[in-house]
Amino acid sequence: AQKVTQAQTEISVVEKEDVTLDCVYETRDTTYYLFWYKQPPSGELVFLIRRNSFDEQNEISGRYSWNFQKSTSSFNFTITASQVVDSAVYFCALSEANQGGSEKLVFGKGTKLTVNP
Amino acid sequence: KAGVTQTPRYLIKTRGQQVTLSCSPISGHRSVSWYQQTPGQGLQFLFEYFSETQRNKGNFPGRFSGRQFSNSRSEMNVSTLELGDSALYLCASSLGSGRGTDTQYFGPGTRLTVL
């Protein structure tokens, strides 16, 4: 069965600190996709990144970077030089390719990040 | 391009009533998925519709139902509301390839409060 674990429930940092959000997943499928979403207080889930199981290359987008390691089933997210606007709940999610024709996402419980000025 | 829209944004109902929530996907997207978000259970998949057909369903009672129209707009209905149905209901749309590869884009959600 699919499962996503975000062990960190809440993290609090001071502005300009680097912070890493952990994500560990479980799946029996060999082809799958991993996602990160940001949920600000407004409630809408904002898409950040999608990664497929065959691409273990790390990705960097501005202050955001992602480290995907199949050997440890992890897909961690790092924010460099955090800013107050980064305060939000961050969700890691998993989608399996062989779902019988569906787009279902399985989410972790989320990590609430608070960046203090 | 306009994003996913959901109406209404807020809703207050009493136990036993029923409610209908609406979702309009991004233009060109044919798949609409619904999720329930609660503090205790987190984000849980309700169902997905593609080409007016339910393609997948989560583990929710039959009181939760949905449908999709020919223009890909979707509605979900909850009958005989219970206090535990209080939640943020999120709708997401995607191209709908069905291979689990598509990115789902979410709407702002409908916050339902059951009194």
CSV table of N, CA, C and O in Angstrom, one decimal, chain A residues 46-91:
chain,number,residue,atom,x,y,z
A,46,VAL,N,-0.7,24.8,-3.4
A,46,VAL,CA,0.1,25.3,-4.5
A,46,VAL,C,1.2,24.3,-4.9
A,46,VAL,O,2.0,23.9,-4.0
A,47,PHE,N,1.1,23.9,-6.1
A,47,PHE,CA,2.1,22.9,-6.6
A,47,PHE,C,3.5,23.5,-6.7
A,47,PHE,O,3.7,24.6,-7.1
A,48,LEU,N,4.5,22.7,-6.2
A,48,LEU,CA,5.9,23.1,-6.2
A,48,LEU,C,6.7,22.3,-7.2
A,48,LEU,O,7.5,22.9,-7.9
A,49,ILE,N,6.6,21.0,-7.1
A,49,ILE,CA,7.5,20.2,-7.9
A,49,ILE,C,6.9,18.8,-8.1
A,49,ILE,O,6.1,18.3,-7.2
A,50,ARG,N,7.2,18.2,-9.2
A,50,ARG,CA,6.8,16.8,-9.5
A,50,ARG,C,8.1,16.1,-9.9
A,50,ARG,O,8.9,16.6,-10.7
A,51,ARG,N,8.3,14.8,-9.4
A,51,ARG,CA,9.5,14.0,-9.8
A,51,ARG,C,9.0,12.6,-10.1
A,51,ARG,O,8.2,12.1,-9.4
A,52,ASN,N,9.6,12.0,-11.1
A,52,ASN,CA,9.2,10.6,-11.4
A,52,ASN,C,10.3,9.7,-10.8
A,52,ASN,O,11.4,10.1,-10.6
A,53,SER,N,9.9,8.5,-10.6
A,53,SER,CA,10.8,7.5,-9.9
A,53,SER,C,12.1,7.2,-10.7
A,53,SER,O,13.0,6.6,-10.1
A,54,PHE,N,12.2,7.5,-12.0
A,54,PHE,CA,13.4,7.2,-12.7
A,54,PHE,C,14.4,8.4,-12.8
A,54,PHE,O,15.4,8.2,-13.3
A,55,ASP,N,14.0,9.5,-12.2
A,55,ASP,CA,14.8,10.7,-12.3
A,55,ASP,C,15.3,11.0,-10.9
A,55,ASP,O,14.6,11.7,-10.1
A,56,GLU,N,16.5,10.6,-10.5
A,56,GLU,CA,17.0,10.9,-9.2
A,56,GLU,C,17.9,12.1,-9.1
A,56,GLU,O,18.5,12.4,-8.1
A,57,GLN,N,17.9,12.9,-10.2
A,57,GLN,CA,18.7,14.1,-10.2
A,57,GLN,C,18.1,15.1,-9.2
A,57,GLN,O,16.8,15.3,-9.2
A,58,ASN,N,18.9,15.7,-8.4
A,58,ASN,CA,18.4,16.8,-7.5
A,58,ASN,C,18.0,18.0,-8.3
A,58,ASN,O,18.5,18.2,-9.4
A,59,GLU,N,17.0,18.7,-7.8
A,59,GLU,CA,16.5,19.9,-8.5
A,59,GLU,C,16.6,21.1,-7.7
A,59,GLU,O,16.4,21.1,-6.5
A,60,ILE,N,17.0,22.2,-8.3
A,60,ILE,CA,17.0,23.5,-7.6
A,60,ILE,C,16.2,24.5,-8.3
A,60,ILE,O,16.2,24.6,-9.6
A,61,SER,N,15.4,25.3,-7.6
A,61,SER,CA,14.6,26.3,-8.2
A,61,SER,C,14.7,27.5,-7.2
A,61,SER,O,14.0,27.6,-6.2
A,62,GLY,N,15.5,28.4,-7.5
A,62,GLY,CA,15.7,29.6,-6.7
A,62,GLY,C,16.2,29.2,-5.3
A,62,GLY,O,17.3,28.5,-5.2
A,63,ARG,N,15.5,29.5,-4.3
A,63,ARG,CA,15.9,29.1,-2.9
A,63,ARG,C,15.4,27.7,-2.5
A,63,ARG,O,15.7,27.2,-1.4
A,64,TYR,N,14.7,27.1,-3.4
A,64,TYR,CA,14.1,25.7,-3.1
A,64,TYR,C,15.0,24.7,-3.8
A,64,TYR,O,15.5,24.9,-4.9
A,65,SER,N,15.2,23.6,-3.1
A,65,SER,CA,15.9,22.4,-3.7
A,65,SER,C,15.3,21.1,-3.2
A,65,SER,O,14.7,21.1,-2.1
A,66,TRP,N,15.4,20.1,-4.0
A,66,TRP,CA,14.8,18.8,-3.6
A,66,TRP,C,15.8,17.7,-3.8
A,66,TRP,O,16.6,17.7,-4.8
A,67,ASN,N,15.9,16.8,-2.8
A,67,ASN,CA,16.8,15.7,-2.9
A,67,ASN,C,16.0,14.4,-2.9
A,67,ASN,O,15.4,14.1,-1.9
A,68,PHE,N,16.1,13.7,-4.0
A,68,PHE,CA,15.4,12.4,-4.2
A,68,PHE,C,16.3,11.3,-4.1
A,68,PHE,O,17.3,11.2,-4.8
A,69,GLN,N,16.1,10.4,-3.1
A,69,GLN,CA,17.0,9.2,-3.0
A,69,GLN,C,16.1,7.9,-2.9
A,69,GLN,O,15.5,7.7,-1.9
A,70,LYS,N,16.2,7.2,-4.0
A,70,LYS,CA,15.4,5.9,-4.0
A,70,LYS,C,15.9,4.9,-3.0
A,70,LYS,O,15.1,4.1,-2.4
A,71,SER,N,17.2,4.9,-2.7
A,71,SER,CA,17.7,3.9,-1.8
A,71,SER,C,17.1,4.1,-0.4
A,71,SER,O,17.1,3.1,0.4
A,72,THR,N,16.8,5.3,0.0
A,72,THR,CA,16.2,5.5,1.3
A,72,THR,C,14.7,5.9,1.2
A,72,THR,O,14.1,6.2,2.2
A,73,SER,N,14.1,5.8,0.0
A,73,SER,CA,12.7,6.2,-0.2
A,73,SER,C,12.4,7.6,0.3
A,73,SER,O,11.4,7.7,1.1
A,74,SER,N,13.3,8.5,0.0
A,74,SER,CA,13.1,9.8,0.6
A,74,SER,C,13.1,10.9,-0.5
A,74,SER,O,13.7,10.7,-1.5
A,75,PHE,N,12.3,11.9,-0.2
A,75,PHE,CA,12.2,13.0,-1.2
A,75,PHE,C,12.1,14.3,-0.4
A,75,PHE,O,11.1,14.9,-0.1
A,76,ASN,N,13.3,14.8,0.1
A,76,ASN,CA,13.4,15.9,1.0
A,76,ASN,C,13.4,17.3,0.3
A,76,ASN,O,13.9,17.4,-0.8
A,77,PHE,N,13.0,18.2,1.0
A,77,PHE,CA,12.8,19.6,0.4
A,77,PHE,C,13.5,20.6,1.3
A,77,PHE,O,13.3,20.6,2.5
A,78,THR,N,14.4,21.4,0.7
A,78,THR,CA,15.2,22.3,1.5
A,78,THR,C,14.9,23.7,1.0
A,78,THR,O,14.9,24.0,-0.2
A,79,ILE,N,14.7,24.6,1.9
A,79,ILE,CA,14.5,26.0,1.6
A,79,ILE,C,15.8,26.7,2.2
A,79,ILE,O,16.1,26.6,3.4
A,80,THR,N,16.5,27.4,1.3
A,80,THR,CA,17.7,28.1,1.7
A,80,THR,C,17.3,29.6,2.0
A,80,THR,O,16.5,30.2,1.3
A,81,ALA,N,18.0,30.1,3.0
A,81,ALA,CA,17.7,31.5,3.4
A,81,ALA,C,16.2,31.8,3.5
A,81,ALA,O,15.7,32.6,2.8
A,82,SER,N,15.6,31.1,4.4
A,82,SER,CA,14.1,31.2,4.5
A,82,SER,C,13.6,32.6,4.8
A,82,SER,O,14.3,33.5,5.3
A,83,GLN,N,12.4,32.8,4.3
A,83,GLN,CA,11.8,34.1,4.5
A,83,GLN,C,10.4,33.9,5.1
A,83,GLN,O,9.8,32.9,5.1
A,84,VAL,N,9.9,35.0,5.7
A,84,VAL,CA,8.6,35.0,6.4
A,84,VAL,C,7.5,34.4,5.4
A,84,VAL,O,6.6,33.7,5.9
A,85,VAL,N,7.6,34.8,4.2
A,85,VAL,CA,6.6,34.4,3.2
A,85,VAL,C,6.6,32.8,3.0
A,85,VAL,O,5.7,32.3,2.3
A,86,ASP,N,7.6,32.2,3.4
A,86,ASP,CA,7.7,30.7,3.3
A,86,ASP,C,6.8,30.0,4.3
A,86,ASP,O,6.6,28.8,4.3
A,87,SER,N,6.4,30.8,5.3
A,87,SER,CA,5.5,30.2,6.4
A,87,SER,C,4.3,29.6,5.7
A,87,SER,O,3.5,30.3,5.1
A,88,ALA,N,4.1,28.3,6.0
A,88,ALA,CA,3.0,27.6,5.4
A,88,ALA,C,3.0,26.1,5.8
A,88,ALA,O,3.9,25.7,6.6
A,89,VAL,N,2.0,25.3,5.4
A,89,VAL,CA,2.1,23.9,5.6
A,89,VAL,C,2.5,23.3,4.3
A,89,VAL,O,2.0,23.6,3.2
A,90,TYR,N,3.5,22.4,4.4
A,90,TYR,CA,4.1,21.8,3.2
A,90,TYR,C,3.7,20.3,3.2
A,90,TYR,O,3.9,19.6,4.2
A,91,PHE,N,3.2,19.8,2.0
A,91,PHE,CA,2.7,18.5,1.9
A,91,PHE,C,3.6,17.8,0.8
A,91,PHE,O,3.8,18.3,-0.3
